[in-house]
Amino acid sequence: MELETTTTTIMAALAALTPPQLSDLTHTLLSLSHHHRRRISSLLSSHILFSLTLRHLNSLSLHHKTILIARHVISSLHHLALHFQPAANAPPPRVKLRDLDAVLLLLLLCEVHQHDPDALQAPTAKWREVVGKFYCDTMLTVSGIGDHNASVLVTYVEMLTRCLRFVSAMGSCSFGGKAGREVAASKAVVVALPSVEVRSGGAGPKECVICKEEMAENRDVCELPCRHLFHWVCILRWLSKRNTCPCCRFRLPTDDEYGEIQRLWEVLVSVSSDF
Ligand SMILES: [Zn+2]
Ligand SMILES: [Zn+2]
C-alpha cells in the first residue's frame, strides 16, 4: 500500500463529507482523543500500570500485536466510513481497556523509536521516563495547546496512514488493490438480516442467483443491504464462506480483522474515486 495514495484516499473521503458530517466526525475524534490522552496520562503517571501494560505487550506475538493495531484501524476507519455506508456498518468490535492501553503504548513506542532509534536502547525500567519525556515534548509542539479541529483531523489522517501501512506490511493482506481472500460475513450481521416477503409484480428478477431457482410469491426470503433477495438457505450457506453479495459484490461486515479493514477501505476508495 502506497503511503501517498493512502493519505490521498483518506483526505478525499474527508473532503466528500458534508459540513454536518465533518463536524460530527470531528466531535467523535476529539472525544476519542481525550479518552486516549487520559489513558496515556494514567500509563505515564503510574509505574504499576506502565509495567503491567508493557508486560502484556511483551507477552503478545507479533501477529497479536498486528491484530491489536488492526482493530484500532477498524474503529478509526469505521467513524469515517459509516457516513458513506450506514446500512452495513456493524458497530466496531469493543476493545478491552487493557488492549487499548497496550495499543496506545505500542504506537507511542513506535513513534519514540522513529523519532530517535537509540532512545529505546535504555533499560526497560527507564522506558516510562523516556516515553513520558517524548510525549510531553510532542504535546507541547505538534498537536499544540488546546484541541483545534484541524489538528485532530491531521492527527487522525497521520495515525490511520501509519497504522494501515503497518498492518498491510505485517498482515500479509492486500487491501487497497486486488481482491483479497474470501472471509465469512459477521455472524451478528447475518443474524440481523431482514426477512422480506416476495411480492407479485415487484421490480427485479424473481430468481435466486445462487440456486437459479424461482423465489415463490409470498415466500419469506433474505434481503441484503444492497436490496438483493435470496433464499435464506442459499444465502446463509454463501455468507458462511464469503461476505460479498452474489449479485453486486456489496460487502457485508466480517469478524475477520483484515477482511473488515479491506471492506471499510473499499468504501473510502469508492467515495474518493467518485469525488
Ligand atoms: Zn436459492
Ligand atoms: Zn447485491
Short mmCIF file of C-alpha atoms and ligand atoms in Angstrom, two decimals:
data_model
loop_
_atom_site.label_atom_id
_atom_site.label_comp_id
_atom_site.label_asym_id
_atom_site.label_seq_id
_atom_site.Cartn_x
_atom_site.Cartn_y
_atom_site.Cartn_z
CA MET A 1 0.00 0.00 0.00
CA GLU A 2 1.49 3.28 -1.12
CA LEU A 3 1.81 5.85 1.62
CA GLU A 4 0.85 8.69 -0.67
CA THR A 5 -2.25 7.03 -2.13
CA THR A 6 -3.36 6.04 1.36
CA THR A 7 -3.21 9.63 2.55
CA THR A 8 -4.88 10.87 -0.64
CA THR A 9 -7.75 8.40 -0.28
CA ILE A 10 -8.41 9.36 3.34
CA MET A 11 -8.21 13.07 2.51
CA ALA A 12 -10.59 12.65 -0.45
CA ALA A 13 -13.07 10.76 1.73
CA LEU A 14 -12.89 13.53 4.33
CA ALA A 15 -13.47 16.10 1.60
CA ALA A 16 -16.55 14.20 0.44
CA LEU A 17 -18.26 14.66 3.81
CA THR A 18 -20.97 17.28 4.16
CA PRO A 19 -20.24 20.04 6.73
CA PRO A 20 -22.53 18.48 9.39
CA GLN A 21 -20.90 15.07 8.85
CA LEU A 22 -17.45 16.59 9.13
CA SER A 23 -18.34 18.34 12.37
CA ASP A 24 -19.86 15.11 13.64
CA LEU A 25 -16.67 13.21 12.85
CA THR A 26 -14.51 15.93 14.40
CA HIS A 27 -16.51 15.71 17.61
CA THR A 28 -16.17 11.95 17.75
CA LEU A 29 -12.42 12.18 17.13
CA LEU A 30 -11.99 14.90 19.76
CA SER A 31 -13.72 12.86 22.42
CA LEU A 32 -11.75 9.77 21.42
CA SER A 33 -8.51 11.69 21.55
CA HIS A 34 -9.41 12.97 25.03
CA HIS A 35 -10.09 9.44 26.13
CA HIS A 36 -6.79 8.22 24.67
CA ARG A 37 -4.83 11.03 26.27
CA ARG A 38 -6.33 10.23 29.62
CA ARG A 39 -5.26 6.61 29.20
CA ILE A 40 -1.75 7.65 28.19
CA SER A 41 -1.52 10.03 31.16
CA SER A 42 -2.54 7.22 33.51
CA LEU A 43 0.04 4.94 31.93
CA LEU A 44 2.79 7.50 32.23
CA SER A 45 1.96 8.52 35.77
CA SER A 46 1.57 5.04 37.20
CA HIS A 47 4.63 2.87 37.45
CA ILE A 48 2.49 -0.21 38.06
CA LEU A 49 0.09 0.36 35.16
CA PHE A 50 3.00 1.09 32.84
CA SER A 51 4.85 -2.12 33.78
CA LEU A 52 1.72 -4.23 33.56
CA THR A 53 0.89 -2.85 30.13
CA LEU A 54 4.45 -3.33 28.94
CA ARG A 55 4.41 -6.90 30.22
CA HIS A 56 1.10 -7.54 28.44
CA LEU A 57 2.58 -6.11 25.25
CA ASN A 58 5.69 -8.27 25.57
CA SER A 59 3.59 -11.38 26.03
CA LEU A 60 1.91 -10.84 22.65
CA SER A 61 3.31 -12.33 19.47
CA LEU A 62 3.93 -10.07 16.51
CA HIS A 63 0.76 -11.48 14.96
CA HIS A 64 -1.28 -10.45 18.01
CA LYS A 65 0.28 -7.03 18.11
CA THR A 66 -0.70 -6.60 14.47
CA ILE A 67 -4.26 -7.69 15.29
CA LEU A 68 -4.39 -5.06 18.06
CA ILE A 69 -3.34 -2.37 15.61
CA ALA A 70 -5.76 -3.75 13.01
CA ARG A 71 -8.65 -3.38 15.50
CA HIS A 72 -7.52 0.14 16.23
CA VAL A 73 -7.59 0.84 12.47
CA ILE A 74 -11.08 -0.70 12.16
CA SER A 75 -12.62 1.52 14.80
CA SER A 76 -10.88 4.57 13.31
CA LEU A 77 -11.98 3.77 9.75
CA HIS A 78 -15.44 2.98 10.99
CA HIS A 79 -16.06 6.54 12.22
CA LEU A 80 -15.41 7.82 8.70
CA ALA A 81 -16.94 5.03 6.59
CA LEU A 82 -20.28 4.97 8.41
CA HIS A 83 -21.08 8.35 6.86
CA PHE A 84 -20.94 6.76 3.41
CA GLN A 85 -22.46 3.37 4.04
CA PRO A 86 -24.64 3.40 7.13
CA ALA A 87 -26.63 0.33 6.06
CA ALA A 88 -23.84 -2.17 6.50
CA ASN A 89 -21.85 -0.77 9.34
CA ALA A 90 -21.82 -3.11 12.26
CA PRO A 91 -20.51 -1.39 15.37
CA PRO A 92 -16.74 -1.88 15.59
CA PRO A 93 -15.57 -4.58 17.99
CA ARG A 94 -15.35 -3.47 21.58
CA VAL A 95 -11.76 -3.03 22.69
CA LYS A 96 -10.85 -4.04 26.24
CA LEU A 97 -9.18 -1.33 28.29
CA ARG A 98 -6.10 -3.49 28.71
CA ASP A 99 -5.81 -3.87 24.93
CA LEU A 100 -6.45 -0.18 24.35
CA ASP A 101 -3.64 0.68 26.77
CA ALA A 102 -1.41 -1.83 25.03
CA VAL A 103 -2.06 -0.46 21.56
CA LEU A 104 -1.64 3.16 22.70
CA LEU A 105 1.67 2.28 24.33
CA LEU A 106 2.76 0.31 21.27
CA LEU A 107 2.03 3.22 18.95
CA LEU A 108 3.81 5.58 21.30
CA LEU A 109 6.86 3.30 21.44
CA CYS A 110 6.91 3.19 17.62
CA GLU A 111 6.85 6.96 17.50
CA VAL A 112 9.64 7.25 20.05
CA HIS A 113 11.70 4.78 18.04
CA GLN A 114 11.02 6.63 14.81
CA HIS A 115 11.98 9.92 16.39
CA ASP A 116 15.16 8.56 17.96
CA PRO A 117 16.16 4.98 17.08
CA ASP A 118 18.51 4.81 20.11
CA ALA A 119 16.00 6.00 22.69
CA LEU A 120 14.70 2.53 23.48
CA GLN A 121 18.19 1.12 23.96
CA ALA A 122 17.77 2.30 27.53
CA PRO A 123 16.86 -0.44 30.05
CA THR A 124 13.08 -1.06 30.12
CA ALA A 125 12.95 0.31 33.67
CA LYS A 126 13.74 3.69 32.10
CA TRP A 127 11.16 3.47 29.31
CA ARG A 128 8.40 5.21 31.22
CA GLU A 129 10.66 8.19 31.68
CA VAL A 130 11.82 8.15 28.03
CA VAL A 131 8.29 7.83 26.66
CA GLY A 132 6.96 10.42 29.11
CA LYS A 133 9.51 12.98 28.05
CA PHE A 134 8.83 12.36 24.36
CA TYR A 135 5.09 12.57 24.93
CA CYS A 136 5.31 15.89 26.80
CA ASP A 137 7.59 17.37 24.13
CA THR A 138 5.28 16.43 21.25
CA MET A 139 2.19 17.54 23.14
CA LEU A 140 3.70 20.97 23.56
CA THR A 141 4.78 21.34 19.97
CA VAL A 142 2.99 19.29 17.29
CA SER A 143 -0.57 18.90 18.45
CA GLY A 144 -0.33 22.29 20.05
CA ILE A 145 -2.03 23.62 23.09
CA GLY A 146 -5.75 23.12 23.06
CA ASP A 147 -7.75 20.99 20.69
CA HIS A 148 -8.12 22.60 17.34
CA ASN A 149 -10.46 20.84 14.96
CA ALA A 150 -7.89 20.90 12.19
CA SER A 151 -5.18 19.36 14.32
CA VAL A 152 -7.40 16.48 15.39
CA LEU A 153 -8.09 15.67 11.72
CA VAL A 154 -4.41 15.90 10.81
CA THR A 155 -3.53 13.57 13.69
CA TYR A 156 -6.28 11.20 12.54
CA VAL A 157 -5.02 11.01 8.96
CA GLU A 158 -1.42 10.53 10.10
CA MET A 159 -2.31 7.84 12.61
CA LEU A 160 -4.51 5.96 10.11
CA THR A 161 -1.89 6.12 7.37
CA ARG A 162 0.84 4.86 9.67
CA CYS A 163 -1.27 2.04 11.12
CA LEU A 164 -2.62 0.95 7.72
CA ARG A 165 0.88 0.75 6.36
CA PHE A 166 1.97 -1.30 9.34
CA VAL A 167 -0.98 -3.67 9.11
CA SER A 168 -0.65 -4.16 5.37
CA ALA A 169 3.07 -4.87 5.76
CA MET A 170 2.65 -7.26 8.70
CA GLY A 171 -0.71 -8.78 7.99
CA SER A 172 0.10 -10.09 4.51
CA CYS A 173 -3.23 -8.73 3.35
CA SER A 174 -3.83 -6.94 0.13
CA PHE A 175 -6.40 -4.24 0.71
CA GLY A 176 -6.02 -1.19 -1.42
CA GLY A 177 -5.74 -3.09 -4.66
CA LYS A 178 -6.52 -6.62 -5.75
CA ALA A 179 -9.44 -8.51 -4.33
CA GLY A 180 -8.45 -10.10 -1.07
CA ARG A 181 -9.10 -13.58 0.20
CA GLU A 182 -12.65 -14.65 0.94
CA VAL A 183 -13.87 -14.30 4.51
CA ALA A 184 -17.18 -15.19 6.12
CA ALA A 185 -19.67 -12.43 6.87
CA SER A 186 -20.01 -11.42 10.51
CA LYS A 187 -22.38 -13.77 12.35
CA ALA A 188 -24.03 -10.92 14.25
CA VAL A 189 -24.74 -9.12 10.98
CA VAL A 190 -26.08 -12.24 9.25
CA VAL A 191 -28.42 -12.99 12.15
CA ALA A 192 -29.80 -9.45 11.89
CA LEU A 193 -30.52 -9.58 8.13
CA PRO A 194 -34.17 -8.81 7.38
CA SER A 195 -36.66 -11.31 6.04
CA VAL A 196 -38.98 -9.99 3.34
CA GLU A 197 -41.93 -11.47 1.53
CA VAL A 198 -41.66 -11.96 -2.22
CA ARG A 199 -44.35 -9.79 -3.75
CA SER A 200 -46.07 -10.29 -7.05
CA GLY A 201 -45.45 -7.68 -9.71
CA GLY A 202 -42.45 -6.19 -7.90
CA ALA A 203 -39.48 -4.96 -9.87
CA GLY A 204 -36.38 -7.07 -10.33
CA PRO A 205 -35.79 -10.73 -11.09
CA LYS A 206 -37.61 -13.34 -9.03
CA GLU A 207 -34.82 -15.84 -9.38
CA CYS A 208 -32.35 -16.63 -6.64
CA VAL A 209 -28.99 -16.29 -8.41
CA ILE A 210 -27.34 -18.81 -6.12
CA CYS A 211 -29.54 -21.82 -6.94
CA LYS A 212 -31.08 -20.40 -10.16
CA GLU A 213 -34.49 -21.39 -8.90
CA GLU A 214 -37.53 -19.20 -8.64
CA MET A 215 -38.43 -17.45 -5.41
CA ALA A 216 -42.10 -18.22 -5.00
CA GLU A 217 -44.53 -15.42 -4.24
CA ASN A 218 -45.39 -14.80 -0.58
CA ARG A 219 -42.35 -16.74 0.48
CA ASP A 220 -40.02 -15.17 3.08
CA VAL A 221 -36.59 -14.55 1.63
CA CYS A 222 -33.45 -12.77 2.78
CA GLU A 223 -32.75 -9.18 1.78
CA LEU A 224 -29.17 -7.89 1.82
CA PRO A 225 -28.48 -4.17 2.44
CA CYS A 226 -27.95 -3.77 -1.33
CA ARG A 227 -31.63 -4.86 -1.72
CA HIS A 228 -30.82 -8.14 -3.49
CA LEU A 229 -33.01 -11.10 -2.49
CA PHE A 230 -32.08 -14.75 -1.97
CA HIS A 231 -33.49 -17.91 -0.47
CA TRP A 232 -32.49 -17.99 3.17
CA VAL A 233 -30.90 -21.41 2.94
CA CYS A 234 -28.86 -20.37 -0.12
CA ILE A 235 -27.57 -17.06 1.25
CA LEU A 236 -26.76 -18.45 4.71
CA ARG A 237 -24.55 -21.09 3.13
CA TRP A 238 -22.99 -18.45 0.84
CA LEU A 239 -22.27 -15.97 3.66
CA SER A 240 -20.64 -18.62 5.81
CA LYS A 241 -17.77 -18.52 3.31
CA ARG A 242 -17.85 -15.03 1.83
CA ASN A 243 -19.01 -11.56 2.81
CA THR A 244 -19.99 -10.36 -0.66
CA CYS A 245 -23.38 -10.19 -2.36
CA PRO A 246 -23.51 -12.77 -5.20
CA CYS A 247 -25.15 -10.19 -7.47
CA CYS A 248 -23.27 -6.96 -6.93
CA ARG A 249 -20.28 -7.84 -4.68
CA PHE A 250 -21.53 -5.47 -2.00
CA ARG A 251 -19.52 -6.31 1.13
CA LEU A 252 -21.09 -7.17 4.46
CA PRO A 253 -19.13 -6.64 7.68
CA THR A 254 -16.93 -9.52 8.76
CA ASP A 255 -15.37 -10.65 12.04
CA ASP A 256 -12.01 -11.12 10.30
CA GLU A 257 -9.88 -8.06 11.09
CA TYR A 258 -8.12 -7.90 7.72
CA GLY A 259 -11.34 -8.55 5.82
CA GLU A 260 -13.03 -5.77 7.77
CA ILE A 261 -10.23 -3.30 7.04
CA GLN A 262 -10.49 -4.22 3.39
CA ARG A 263 -14.26 -3.68 3.40
CA LEU A 264 -14.05 -0.27 5.10
CA TRP A 265 -11.13 0.71 2.92
CA GLU A 266 -13.09 -0.12 -0.24
CA VAL A 267 -15.89 2.15 0.95
CA LEU A 268 -13.40 5.03 1.20
CA VAL A 269 -11.81 4.19 -2.15
CA SER A 270 -15.17 4.20 -3.93
CA VAL A 271 -16.10 7.54 -2.32
CA SER A 272 -12.77 9.11 -3.17
CA SER A 273 -12.87 7.92 -6.78
CA ASP A 274 -16.40 9.33 -7.22
CA PHE A 275 -15.33 12.61 -5.81
ZN ZN B 1 -31.74 -20.10 -3.86
ZN ZN B 2 -26.29 -7.02 -4.04
#
